[in-house]
Short mmCIF file of C-alpha atoms and ligand atoms in Angstrom, two decimals:
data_model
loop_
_atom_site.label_atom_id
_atom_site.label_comp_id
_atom_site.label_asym_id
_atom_site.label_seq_id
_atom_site.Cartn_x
_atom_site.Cartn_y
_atom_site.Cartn_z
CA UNK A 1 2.61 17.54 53.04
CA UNK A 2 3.16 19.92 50.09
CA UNK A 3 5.33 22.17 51.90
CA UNK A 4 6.99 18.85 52.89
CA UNK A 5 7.51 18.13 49.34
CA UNK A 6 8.65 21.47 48.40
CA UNK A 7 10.92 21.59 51.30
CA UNK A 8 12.91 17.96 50.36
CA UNK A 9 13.03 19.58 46.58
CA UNK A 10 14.88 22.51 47.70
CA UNK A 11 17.43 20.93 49.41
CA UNK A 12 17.94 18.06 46.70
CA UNK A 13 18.35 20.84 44.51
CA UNK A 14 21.22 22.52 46.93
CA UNK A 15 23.31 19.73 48.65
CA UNK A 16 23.40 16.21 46.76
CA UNK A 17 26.67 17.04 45.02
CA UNK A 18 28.50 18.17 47.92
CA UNK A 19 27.41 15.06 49.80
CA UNK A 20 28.16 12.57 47.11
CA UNK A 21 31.26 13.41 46.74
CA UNK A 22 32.28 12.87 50.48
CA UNK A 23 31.80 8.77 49.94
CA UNK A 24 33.20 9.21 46.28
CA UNK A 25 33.44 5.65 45.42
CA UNK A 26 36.19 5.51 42.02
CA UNK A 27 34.57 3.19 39.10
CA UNK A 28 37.17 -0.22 38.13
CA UNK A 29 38.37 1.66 35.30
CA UNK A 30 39.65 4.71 37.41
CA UNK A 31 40.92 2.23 39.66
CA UNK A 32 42.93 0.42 36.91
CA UNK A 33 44.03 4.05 35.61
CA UNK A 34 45.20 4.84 38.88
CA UNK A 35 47.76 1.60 38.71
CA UNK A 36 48.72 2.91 35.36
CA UNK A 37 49.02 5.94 36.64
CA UNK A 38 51.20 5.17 39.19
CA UNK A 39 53.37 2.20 37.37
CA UNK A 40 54.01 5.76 34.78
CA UNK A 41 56.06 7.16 37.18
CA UNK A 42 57.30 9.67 34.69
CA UNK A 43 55.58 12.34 32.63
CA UNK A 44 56.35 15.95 30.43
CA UNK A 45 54.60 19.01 32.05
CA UNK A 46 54.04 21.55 28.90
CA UNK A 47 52.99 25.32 29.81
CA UNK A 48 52.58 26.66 26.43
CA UNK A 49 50.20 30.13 25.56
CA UNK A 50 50.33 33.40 24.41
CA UNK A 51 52.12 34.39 27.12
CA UNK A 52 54.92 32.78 25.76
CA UNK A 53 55.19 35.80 23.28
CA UNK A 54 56.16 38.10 26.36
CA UNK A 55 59.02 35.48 27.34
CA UNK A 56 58.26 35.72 31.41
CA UNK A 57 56.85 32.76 32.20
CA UNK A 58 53.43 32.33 32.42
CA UNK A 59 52.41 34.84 35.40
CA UNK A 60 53.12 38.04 33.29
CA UNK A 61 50.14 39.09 32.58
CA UNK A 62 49.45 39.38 36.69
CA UNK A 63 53.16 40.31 37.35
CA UNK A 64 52.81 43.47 34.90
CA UNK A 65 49.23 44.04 35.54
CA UNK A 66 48.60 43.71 31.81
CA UNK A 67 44.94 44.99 31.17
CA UNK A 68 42.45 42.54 30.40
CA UNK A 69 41.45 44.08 27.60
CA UNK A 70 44.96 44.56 26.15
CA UNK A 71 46.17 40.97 27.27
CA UNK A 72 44.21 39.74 24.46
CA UNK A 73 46.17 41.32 21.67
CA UNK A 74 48.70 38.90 21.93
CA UNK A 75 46.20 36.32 20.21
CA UNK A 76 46.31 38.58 17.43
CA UNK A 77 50.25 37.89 16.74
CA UNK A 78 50.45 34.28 17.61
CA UNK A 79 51.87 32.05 15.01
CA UNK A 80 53.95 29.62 16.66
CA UNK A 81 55.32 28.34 12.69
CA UNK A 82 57.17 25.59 13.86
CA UNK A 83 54.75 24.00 15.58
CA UNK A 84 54.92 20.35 15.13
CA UNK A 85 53.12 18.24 17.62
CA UNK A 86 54.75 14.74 16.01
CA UNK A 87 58.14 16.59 17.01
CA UNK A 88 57.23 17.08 20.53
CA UNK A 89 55.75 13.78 21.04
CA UNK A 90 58.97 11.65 19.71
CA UNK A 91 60.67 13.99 21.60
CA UNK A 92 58.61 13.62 24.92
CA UNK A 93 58.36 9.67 24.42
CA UNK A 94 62.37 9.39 23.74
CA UNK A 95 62.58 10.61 27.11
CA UNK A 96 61.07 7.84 28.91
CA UNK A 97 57.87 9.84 29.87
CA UNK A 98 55.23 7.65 29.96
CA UNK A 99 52.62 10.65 29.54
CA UNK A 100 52.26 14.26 28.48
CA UNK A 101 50.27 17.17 30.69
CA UNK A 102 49.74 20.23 28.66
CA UNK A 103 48.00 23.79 29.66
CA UNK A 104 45.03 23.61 28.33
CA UNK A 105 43.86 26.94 29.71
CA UNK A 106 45.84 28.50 32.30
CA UNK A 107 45.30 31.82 34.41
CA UNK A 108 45.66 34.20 31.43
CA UNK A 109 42.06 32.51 30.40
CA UNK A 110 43.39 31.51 26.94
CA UNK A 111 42.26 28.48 25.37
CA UNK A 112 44.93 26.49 23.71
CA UNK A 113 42.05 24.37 21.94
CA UNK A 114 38.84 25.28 19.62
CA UNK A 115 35.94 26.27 22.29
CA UNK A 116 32.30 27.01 21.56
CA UNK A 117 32.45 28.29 24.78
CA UNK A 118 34.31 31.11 24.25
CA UNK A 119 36.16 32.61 21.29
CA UNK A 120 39.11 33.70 22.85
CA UNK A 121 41.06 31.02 21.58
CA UNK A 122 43.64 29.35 19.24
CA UNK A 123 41.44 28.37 16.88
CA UNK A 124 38.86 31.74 16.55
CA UNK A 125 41.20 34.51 18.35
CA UNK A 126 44.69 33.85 16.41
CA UNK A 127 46.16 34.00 12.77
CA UNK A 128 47.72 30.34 13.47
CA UNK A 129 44.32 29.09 13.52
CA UNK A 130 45.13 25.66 14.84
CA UNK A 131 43.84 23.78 17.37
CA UNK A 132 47.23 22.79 19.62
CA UNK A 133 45.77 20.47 21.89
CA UNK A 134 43.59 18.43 19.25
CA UNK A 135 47.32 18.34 17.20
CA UNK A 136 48.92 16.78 20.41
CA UNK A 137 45.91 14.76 21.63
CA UNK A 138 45.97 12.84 17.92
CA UNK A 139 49.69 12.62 18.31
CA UNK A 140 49.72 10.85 21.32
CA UNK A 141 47.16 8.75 19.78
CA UNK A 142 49.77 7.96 17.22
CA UNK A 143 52.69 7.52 19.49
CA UNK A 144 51.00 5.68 22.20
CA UNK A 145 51.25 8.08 24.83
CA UNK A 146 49.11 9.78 26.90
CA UNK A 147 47.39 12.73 27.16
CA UNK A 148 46.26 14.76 30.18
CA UNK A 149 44.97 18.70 30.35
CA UNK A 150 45.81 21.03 32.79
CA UNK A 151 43.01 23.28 33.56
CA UNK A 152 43.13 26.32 35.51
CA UNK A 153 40.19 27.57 37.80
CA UNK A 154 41.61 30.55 38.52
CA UNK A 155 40.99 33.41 35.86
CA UNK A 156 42.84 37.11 35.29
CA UNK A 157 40.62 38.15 32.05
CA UNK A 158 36.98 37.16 32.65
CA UNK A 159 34.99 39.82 33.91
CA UNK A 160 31.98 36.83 35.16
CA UNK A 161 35.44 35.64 37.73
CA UNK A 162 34.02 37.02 40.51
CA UNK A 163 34.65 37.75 43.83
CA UNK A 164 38.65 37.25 43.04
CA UNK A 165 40.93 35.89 44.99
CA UNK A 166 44.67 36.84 46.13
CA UNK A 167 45.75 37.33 42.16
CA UNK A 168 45.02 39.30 39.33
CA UNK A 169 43.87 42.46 41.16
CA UNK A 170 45.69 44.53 38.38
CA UNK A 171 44.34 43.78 35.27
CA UNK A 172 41.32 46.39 35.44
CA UNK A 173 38.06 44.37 35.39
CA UNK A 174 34.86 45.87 36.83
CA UNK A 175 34.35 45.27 40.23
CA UNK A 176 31.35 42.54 39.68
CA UNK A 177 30.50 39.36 38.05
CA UNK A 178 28.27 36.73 37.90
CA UNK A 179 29.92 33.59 39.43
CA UNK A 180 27.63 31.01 38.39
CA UNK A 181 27.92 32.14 34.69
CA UNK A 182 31.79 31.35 35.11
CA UNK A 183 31.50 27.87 36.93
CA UNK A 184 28.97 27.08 34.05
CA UNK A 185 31.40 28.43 31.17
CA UNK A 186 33.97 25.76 32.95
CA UNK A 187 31.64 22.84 32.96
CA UNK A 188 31.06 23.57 29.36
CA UNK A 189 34.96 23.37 28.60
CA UNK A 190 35.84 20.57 30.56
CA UNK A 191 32.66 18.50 28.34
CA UNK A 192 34.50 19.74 25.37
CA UNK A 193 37.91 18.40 26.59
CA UNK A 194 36.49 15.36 27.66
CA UNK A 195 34.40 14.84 24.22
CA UNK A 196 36.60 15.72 21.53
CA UNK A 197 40.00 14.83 22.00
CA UNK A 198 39.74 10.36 22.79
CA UNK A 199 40.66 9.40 26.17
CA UNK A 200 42.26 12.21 28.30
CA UNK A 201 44.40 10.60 31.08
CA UNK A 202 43.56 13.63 33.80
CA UNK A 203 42.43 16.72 34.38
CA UNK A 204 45.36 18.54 36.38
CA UNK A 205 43.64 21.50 38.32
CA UNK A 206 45.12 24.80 39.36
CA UNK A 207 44.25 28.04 40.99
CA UNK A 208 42.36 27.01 43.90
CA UNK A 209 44.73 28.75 46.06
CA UNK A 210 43.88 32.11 44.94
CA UNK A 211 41.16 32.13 47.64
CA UNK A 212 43.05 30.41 50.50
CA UNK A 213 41.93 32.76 52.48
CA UNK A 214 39.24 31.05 52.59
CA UNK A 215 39.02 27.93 55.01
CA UNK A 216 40.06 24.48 53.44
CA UNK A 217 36.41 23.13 54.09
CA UNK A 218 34.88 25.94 51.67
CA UNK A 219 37.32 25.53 48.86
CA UNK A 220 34.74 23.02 46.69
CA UNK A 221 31.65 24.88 47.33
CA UNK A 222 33.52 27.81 46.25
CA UNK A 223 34.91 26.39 43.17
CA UNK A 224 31.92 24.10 42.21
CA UNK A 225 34.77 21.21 42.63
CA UNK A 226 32.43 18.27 43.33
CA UNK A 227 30.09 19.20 40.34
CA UNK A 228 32.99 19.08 38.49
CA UNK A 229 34.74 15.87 39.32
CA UNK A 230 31.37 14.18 39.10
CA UNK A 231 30.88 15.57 35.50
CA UNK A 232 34.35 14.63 34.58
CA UNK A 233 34.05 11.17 35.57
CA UNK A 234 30.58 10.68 34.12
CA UNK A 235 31.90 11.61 30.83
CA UNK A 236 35.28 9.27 31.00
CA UNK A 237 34.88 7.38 34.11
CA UNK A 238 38.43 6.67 34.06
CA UNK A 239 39.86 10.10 34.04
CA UNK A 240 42.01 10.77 36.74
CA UNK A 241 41.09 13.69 38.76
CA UNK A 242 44.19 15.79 40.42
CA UNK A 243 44.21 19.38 41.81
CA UNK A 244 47.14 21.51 42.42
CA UNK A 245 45.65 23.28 45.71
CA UNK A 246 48.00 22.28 48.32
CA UNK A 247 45.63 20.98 50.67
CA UNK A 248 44.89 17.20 51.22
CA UNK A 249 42.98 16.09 48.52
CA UNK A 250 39.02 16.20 48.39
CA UNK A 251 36.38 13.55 47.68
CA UNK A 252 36.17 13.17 43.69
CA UNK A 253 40.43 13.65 43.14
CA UNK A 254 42.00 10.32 42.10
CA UNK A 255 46.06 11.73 42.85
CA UNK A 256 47.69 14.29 44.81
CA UNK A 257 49.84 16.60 43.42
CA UNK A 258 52.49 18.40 45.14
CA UNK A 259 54.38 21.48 43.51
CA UNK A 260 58.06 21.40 43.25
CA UNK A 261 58.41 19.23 46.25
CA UNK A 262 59.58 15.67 46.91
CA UNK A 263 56.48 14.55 48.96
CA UNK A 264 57.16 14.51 52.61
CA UNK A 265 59.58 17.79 51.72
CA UNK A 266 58.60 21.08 51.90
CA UNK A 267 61.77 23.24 50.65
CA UNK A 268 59.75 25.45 48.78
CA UNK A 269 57.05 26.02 51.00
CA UNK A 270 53.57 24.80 48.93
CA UNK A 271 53.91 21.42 50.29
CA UNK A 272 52.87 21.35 54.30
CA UNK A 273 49.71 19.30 53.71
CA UNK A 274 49.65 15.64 54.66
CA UNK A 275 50.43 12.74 52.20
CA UNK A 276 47.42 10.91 51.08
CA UNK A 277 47.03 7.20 50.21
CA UNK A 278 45.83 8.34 46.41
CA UNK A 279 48.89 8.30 44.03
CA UNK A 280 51.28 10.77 44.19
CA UNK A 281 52.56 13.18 41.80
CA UNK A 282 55.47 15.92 42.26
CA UNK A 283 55.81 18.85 39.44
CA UNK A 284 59.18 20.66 38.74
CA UNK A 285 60.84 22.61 36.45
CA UNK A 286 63.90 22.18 34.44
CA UNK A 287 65.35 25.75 34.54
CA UNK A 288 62.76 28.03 37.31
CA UNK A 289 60.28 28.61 35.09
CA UNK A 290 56.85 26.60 34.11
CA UNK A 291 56.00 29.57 30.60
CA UNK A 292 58.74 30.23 28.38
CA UNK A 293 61.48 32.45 30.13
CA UNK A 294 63.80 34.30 28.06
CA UNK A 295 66.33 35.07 30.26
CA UNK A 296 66.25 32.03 32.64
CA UNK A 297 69.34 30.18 31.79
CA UNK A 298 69.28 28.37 35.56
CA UNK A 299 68.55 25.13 33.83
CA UNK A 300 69.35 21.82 36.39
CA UNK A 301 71.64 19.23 34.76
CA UNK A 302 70.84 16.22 33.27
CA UNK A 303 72.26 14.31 36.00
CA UNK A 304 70.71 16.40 39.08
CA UNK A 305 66.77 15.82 37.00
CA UNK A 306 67.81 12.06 36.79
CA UNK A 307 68.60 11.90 40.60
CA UNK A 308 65.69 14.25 41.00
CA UNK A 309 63.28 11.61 39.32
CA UNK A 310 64.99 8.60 41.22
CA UNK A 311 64.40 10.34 44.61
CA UNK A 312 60.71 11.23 43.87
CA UNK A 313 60.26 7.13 42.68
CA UNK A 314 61.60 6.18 45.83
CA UNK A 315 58.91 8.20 47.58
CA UNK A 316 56.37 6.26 45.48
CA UNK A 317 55.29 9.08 43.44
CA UNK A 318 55.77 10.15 39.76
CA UNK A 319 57.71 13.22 38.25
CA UNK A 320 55.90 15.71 36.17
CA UNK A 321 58.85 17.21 34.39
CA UNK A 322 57.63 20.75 32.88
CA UNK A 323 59.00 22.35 29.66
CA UNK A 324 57.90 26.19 27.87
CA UNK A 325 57.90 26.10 24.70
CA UNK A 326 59.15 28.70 22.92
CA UNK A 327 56.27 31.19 20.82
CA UNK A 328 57.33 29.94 17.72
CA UNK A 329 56.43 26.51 18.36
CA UNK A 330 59.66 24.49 19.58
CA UNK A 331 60.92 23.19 22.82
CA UNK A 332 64.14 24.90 24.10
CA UNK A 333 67.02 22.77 22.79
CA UNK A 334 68.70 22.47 26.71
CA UNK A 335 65.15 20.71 27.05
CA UNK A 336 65.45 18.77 24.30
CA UNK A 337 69.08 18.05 25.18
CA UNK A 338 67.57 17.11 28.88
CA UNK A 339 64.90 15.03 27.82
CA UNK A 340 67.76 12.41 25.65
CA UNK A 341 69.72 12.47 28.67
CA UNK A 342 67.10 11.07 30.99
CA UNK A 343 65.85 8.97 27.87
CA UNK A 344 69.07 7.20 27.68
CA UNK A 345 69.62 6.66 31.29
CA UNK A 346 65.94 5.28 31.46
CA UNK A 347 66.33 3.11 29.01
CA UNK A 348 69.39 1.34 30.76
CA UNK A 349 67.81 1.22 34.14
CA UNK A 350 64.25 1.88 33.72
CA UNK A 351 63.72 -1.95 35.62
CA UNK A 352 64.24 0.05 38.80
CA UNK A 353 61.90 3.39 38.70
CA UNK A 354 58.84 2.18 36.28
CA UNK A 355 56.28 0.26 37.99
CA UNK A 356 57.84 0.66 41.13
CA UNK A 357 56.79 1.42 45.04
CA UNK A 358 58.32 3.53 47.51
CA UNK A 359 61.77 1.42 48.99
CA UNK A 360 62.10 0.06 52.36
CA UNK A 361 65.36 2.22 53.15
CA UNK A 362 63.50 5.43 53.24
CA UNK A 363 66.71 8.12 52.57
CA UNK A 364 69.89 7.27 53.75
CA UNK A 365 73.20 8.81 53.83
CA UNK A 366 74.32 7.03 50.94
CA UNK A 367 70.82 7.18 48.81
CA UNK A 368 67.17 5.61 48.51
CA UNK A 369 65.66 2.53 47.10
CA UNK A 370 62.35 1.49 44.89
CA UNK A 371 60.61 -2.02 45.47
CA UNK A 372 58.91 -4.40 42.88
CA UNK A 373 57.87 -7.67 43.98
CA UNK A 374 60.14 -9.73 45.83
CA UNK A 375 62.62 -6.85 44.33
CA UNK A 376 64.53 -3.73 45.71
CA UNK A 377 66.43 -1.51 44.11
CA UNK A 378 69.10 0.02 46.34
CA UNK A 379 70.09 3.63 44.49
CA UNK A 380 73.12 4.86 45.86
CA UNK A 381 73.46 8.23 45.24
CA UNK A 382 76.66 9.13 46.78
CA UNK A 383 79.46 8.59 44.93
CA UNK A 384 82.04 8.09 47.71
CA UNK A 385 79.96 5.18 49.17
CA UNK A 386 82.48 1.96 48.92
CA UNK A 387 80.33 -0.19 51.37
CA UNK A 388 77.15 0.17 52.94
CA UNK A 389 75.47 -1.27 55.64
CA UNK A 390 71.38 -1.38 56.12
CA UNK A 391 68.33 -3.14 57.34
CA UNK A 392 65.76 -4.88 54.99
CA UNK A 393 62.34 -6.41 55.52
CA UNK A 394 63.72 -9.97 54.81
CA UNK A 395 66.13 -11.79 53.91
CA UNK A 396 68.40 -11.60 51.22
CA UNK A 397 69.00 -14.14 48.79
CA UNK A 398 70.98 -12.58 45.69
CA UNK A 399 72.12 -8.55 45.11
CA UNK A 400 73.75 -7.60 41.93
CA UNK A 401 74.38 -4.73 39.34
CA UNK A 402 71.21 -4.32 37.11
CA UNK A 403 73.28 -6.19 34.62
CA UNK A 404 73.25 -9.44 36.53
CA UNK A 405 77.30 -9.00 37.73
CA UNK A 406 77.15 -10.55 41.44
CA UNK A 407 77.81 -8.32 44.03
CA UNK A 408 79.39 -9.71 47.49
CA UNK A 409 77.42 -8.75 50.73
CA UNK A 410 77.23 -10.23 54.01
CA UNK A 411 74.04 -10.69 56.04
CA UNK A 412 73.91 -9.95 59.93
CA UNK A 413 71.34 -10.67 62.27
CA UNK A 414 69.68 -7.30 61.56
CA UNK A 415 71.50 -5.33 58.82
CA UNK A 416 72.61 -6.39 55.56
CA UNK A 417 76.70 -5.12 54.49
CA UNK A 418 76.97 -4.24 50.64
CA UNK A 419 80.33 -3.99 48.76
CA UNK A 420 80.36 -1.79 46.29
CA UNK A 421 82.14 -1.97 43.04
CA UNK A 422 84.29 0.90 41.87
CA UNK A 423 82.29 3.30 39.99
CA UNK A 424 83.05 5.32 37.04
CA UNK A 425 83.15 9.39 37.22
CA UNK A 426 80.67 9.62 35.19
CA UNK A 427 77.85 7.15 37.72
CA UNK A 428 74.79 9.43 38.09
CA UNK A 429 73.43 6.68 40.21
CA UNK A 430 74.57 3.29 41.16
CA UNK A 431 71.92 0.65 41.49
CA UNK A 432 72.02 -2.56 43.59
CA UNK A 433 69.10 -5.17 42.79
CA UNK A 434 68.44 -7.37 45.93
CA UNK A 435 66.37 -10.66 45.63
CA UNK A 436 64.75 -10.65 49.25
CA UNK A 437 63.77 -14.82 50.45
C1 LIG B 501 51.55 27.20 40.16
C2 LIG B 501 51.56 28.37 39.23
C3 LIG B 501 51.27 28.00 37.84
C4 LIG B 501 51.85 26.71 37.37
C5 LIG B 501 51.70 25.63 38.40
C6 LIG B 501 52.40 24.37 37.95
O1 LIG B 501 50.30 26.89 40.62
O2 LIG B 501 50.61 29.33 39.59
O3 LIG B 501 51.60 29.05 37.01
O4 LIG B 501 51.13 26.35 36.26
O5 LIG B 501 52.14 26.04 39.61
O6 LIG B 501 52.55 23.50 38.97
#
C-alpha cells in the first residue's frame, strides 16, 4: 500500500502538467480576449535592446559571436535620451494599431524591464536607469491601448541555458548548465511581467526553434511550455498565450503566430505548419529588419504595408507590424512616416478590416474580400480591374463604395458581375461593400 502511495506521488509530481494541458480548457475571459483579439486585427511589433547600439538588428550578438561576457558592456553605454514612451504610443495608436507587442527580453538575455530575477537589466545594469516597459505599459494605460510582451526562451548569455540549441554556439559559455535553474529564472520573470505592469494582452514566445532538432512532440517538455502557460493564465486568466515556433500550436496557446507569412503562404519558408482554428496572427517587418538596422534602407511603401495588412485581414488574421527603434530612444522617421500613412487610410476604411472575418472570395485575380455580418467587403487590388465577375454565398441585395455611392452590378444564376468606377492613380485599394439577402 505504501509503496502504492509513494508510487502515485511520484508520478503526480512528474506528469500532471503535461497532461493538463492536452484538454486545456480557455477561462470566459480568455475567450472574450480572444474576440478582441481577433476584432484588433492590427498591432505595432517593437524590438528594442541594447543591441540596438550595434545597429544590426537584433541577432548580432550570435551573428558576430560577441562573448557573453563582453555582450554585456553595452548595458554600460545605454542611454536611449529621447526616450519618450507617450511619443511612441500617440504614434503607434495614430496608426490604427489596436495594440502594441514589445521585446521584453529577447535572445541577447537583456531585460528591457526592472527584474529581481536578474540584474542584467535596464533598470540595475544601465546609466538610463529606467524601466522601458513599465514607461510603455502605463502609457498604454493612458492611451487606451494595449500591451503585450514578447518573451524569448531562447538565451545566448546565460551560462544555466543548457544543452543549447542550433544558435549561439559562439559566444563562449562553459560547456554545462543547470536547466532547471533557467526554466525557474523564466517562471520568475514571466510572474513579474504578469504582476507589475496591469493587464498584459499576451505573452508572444520565441526561440523554441533553436532545438528543432528535436521532434515537435518534445518541444514543451523541453521548454517547460505547459508549466508556463498554466502559470501565465493563473496569474491573468485572460492573457493570451502565442508562440513563435512554427509548429501547430500546443495545448495552453490561445493564437498562432506565423512569421513573415500570409497564413496559408509560405514564401519565406517558416510557415509549412497547418492553420489552426485559434486566431491568427502574421509578423512582418517594414524595412528587413525586426532590431534597429543601420544600413537597411529596403523599407516597403506605405501603400504595399496597407495592401499587405488588407491581404492578411482577408485571411482572417491580424498584422503585427514591427518597428526598431533607434538606441537613442526614437522610432525611425520612414516608420513614423509609415505608421500616418496606414493611420490615415484606416481611418477612411477601417469599416472593412477591423472586426472582420476571412472573405468568401478567397484571392482572386483582381483581389480579396473581408466579411462582417450580413457584410462583405470586396478589396480589389488590381488597379486595371474595370469589371469583375464572382460567386458569393447569397444573394445580393445592395453593393456600393464605402461611402454609400451605388454601384451597378448584375446578378446571374451563380456569379455576381461588378462595375467598377474609374479609380484615381493614387487607389491603394478599391473597396466594394455588398449587402448579401
Ligand atoms: C525570429 C527571430 C527574432 C524575431 C522574431 C520576430 O524568431 O529570431 O529575432 O524576434 O523572429 O518574429
Amino acid at each position: 500500500m505504501k509503496n502504492i502511495v509513494l508510487l502515485l506521488l511520484v508520478l503526480a509530481a512528474f506528469c500532471p502538467r503535461a497532461a493538463a494541458q492536452t484538454d486545456y480548457v480557455p477561462s470566459e475571459a480568455n475567450l472574450e480576449a480572444r474576440e478582441s483579439f481577433s476584432r484588433d486585427r492590427f498591432g505595432i511589433f517593437i524590438h528594442w535592446g541594447i543591441y540596438s547600439m550595434l545597429g544590426q538588428g537584433e541577432w548580432v550578438m550570435q551573428n558576430k559571436n560577441i562573448d557573453y561576457q563582453e555582450y554585456p558592456r553595452l548595458a554600460d553605454g545605454f542611454f536611449p535620451s529621447k526616450f519618450d514612451a507617450g511619443e511612441w504610443v500617440s504614434a503607434i495608436k495614430a496608426s490604427g494599431a489596436r495594440y502594441i507587442t514589445i521585446t521584453s527580453r529577447h535572445h541577447d538575455g537583456f531585460s528591457m524591464f526592472k527584474s529581481a530575477a536578474s540584474s542584467y537589466n535596464v533598470v540595475d545594469a544601465t546609466p538610463f536607469g529606467r524601466d522601458v516597459i513599465g514607461e510603455l505599459a502605463a502609457e498604454c494605460a493612458n492611451q487606451g491601448i494595449k500591451l503585450h510582451l514578447y518573451y524569448s526562451h531562447l538565451d545566448w548569455g546565460r551560462t544555466d541555458f543548457y544543452p543549447r540549441g542550433r544558435t549561439g554556439l559562439g559566444t563562449g559559455r562553459p560547456d554545462g548548465g543547470e536547466w532547471r535553474h533557467y526554466l525557474d529564472f523564466m517562471n520568475t520573470q514571466l510572474t513579474e511581467l504578469l504582476t507589475s505592469y496591469g493587464p498584459i494582452g499576451a505573452i508572444w514566445f520565441d526561440g523554441v526553434w533553436d532545438m528543432d532538432a528535436r521532434p515537435r512532440e518534445d518541444q514543451p517538455q523541453i521548454w517547460n511550455l505547459y508549466e508556463q502557460y498554466e502559470l501565465i493564465h493563473s496569474l491573468q486568466p485572460a492573457c493570451l498565450v502565442g508562440n513563435n515556433h512554427h509548429l501547430l500550436p500546443f495545448g495552453g496557446e490561445d493564437i498562432q503566430i506565423f512569421e513573415r507569412d500570409i497564413p496559408g503562404r509560405n514564401d519565406y519558408g517558416l510557415s509549412g505548419q497547418e492553420i489552426s482554428q485559434l486566431p491568427l496572427e502574421t509578423c512582418q517587418t517594414m524595412n528587413r529588419s525586426w532590431g534597429y538596422n543601420i544600413t537597411d534602407r529596403q523599407y516597403k511603401s506605405s501603400d504595399e504595408l496597407i495592401r499587405y495588412l488588407v491581404m492578411t485581414a482577408a485571411k482572417g488574421a491580424n498584422l503585427l507590424l514591427n518597428i526598431g527603434p533607434r538606441p537613442d530612444g526614437t522610432l525611425p522617421e520612414e516608420a513614423l512616416e509609415r505608421l500616418r500613412a496606414i493611420g490615415s487610410w484606416l481611418e477612411a476604411n477601417g469599416e472593412s478590416i477591423y472586426g472582420t472575418l476571412a472573405g468568401p472570395t478567397g484571392e482572386q485575380s483582381w483581389g480579396v474580400s473581408t466579411r462582417k455580418g450580413d457584410f462583405v467587403y470586396l478589396h480589389v487590388l488590381d488597379s486595371e480591374a474595370g469589371s469583375i465577375q464572382l460567386s458569393l454565398p447569397g444573394k445580393v441585395s445592395a453593393a456600393t463604395l464605402l461611402d454609400g455611392t451605388p454601384l451597378r452590378y448584375r446578378q446571374k444564376a451563380d456569379s455576381l458581375e461588378l462595375q467598377l468606377p474609374e479609380r484615381e492613380a493614387s487607389c491603394i485599394d478599391l473597396i466594394v461593400k455588398v449587402k448579401l439577402k
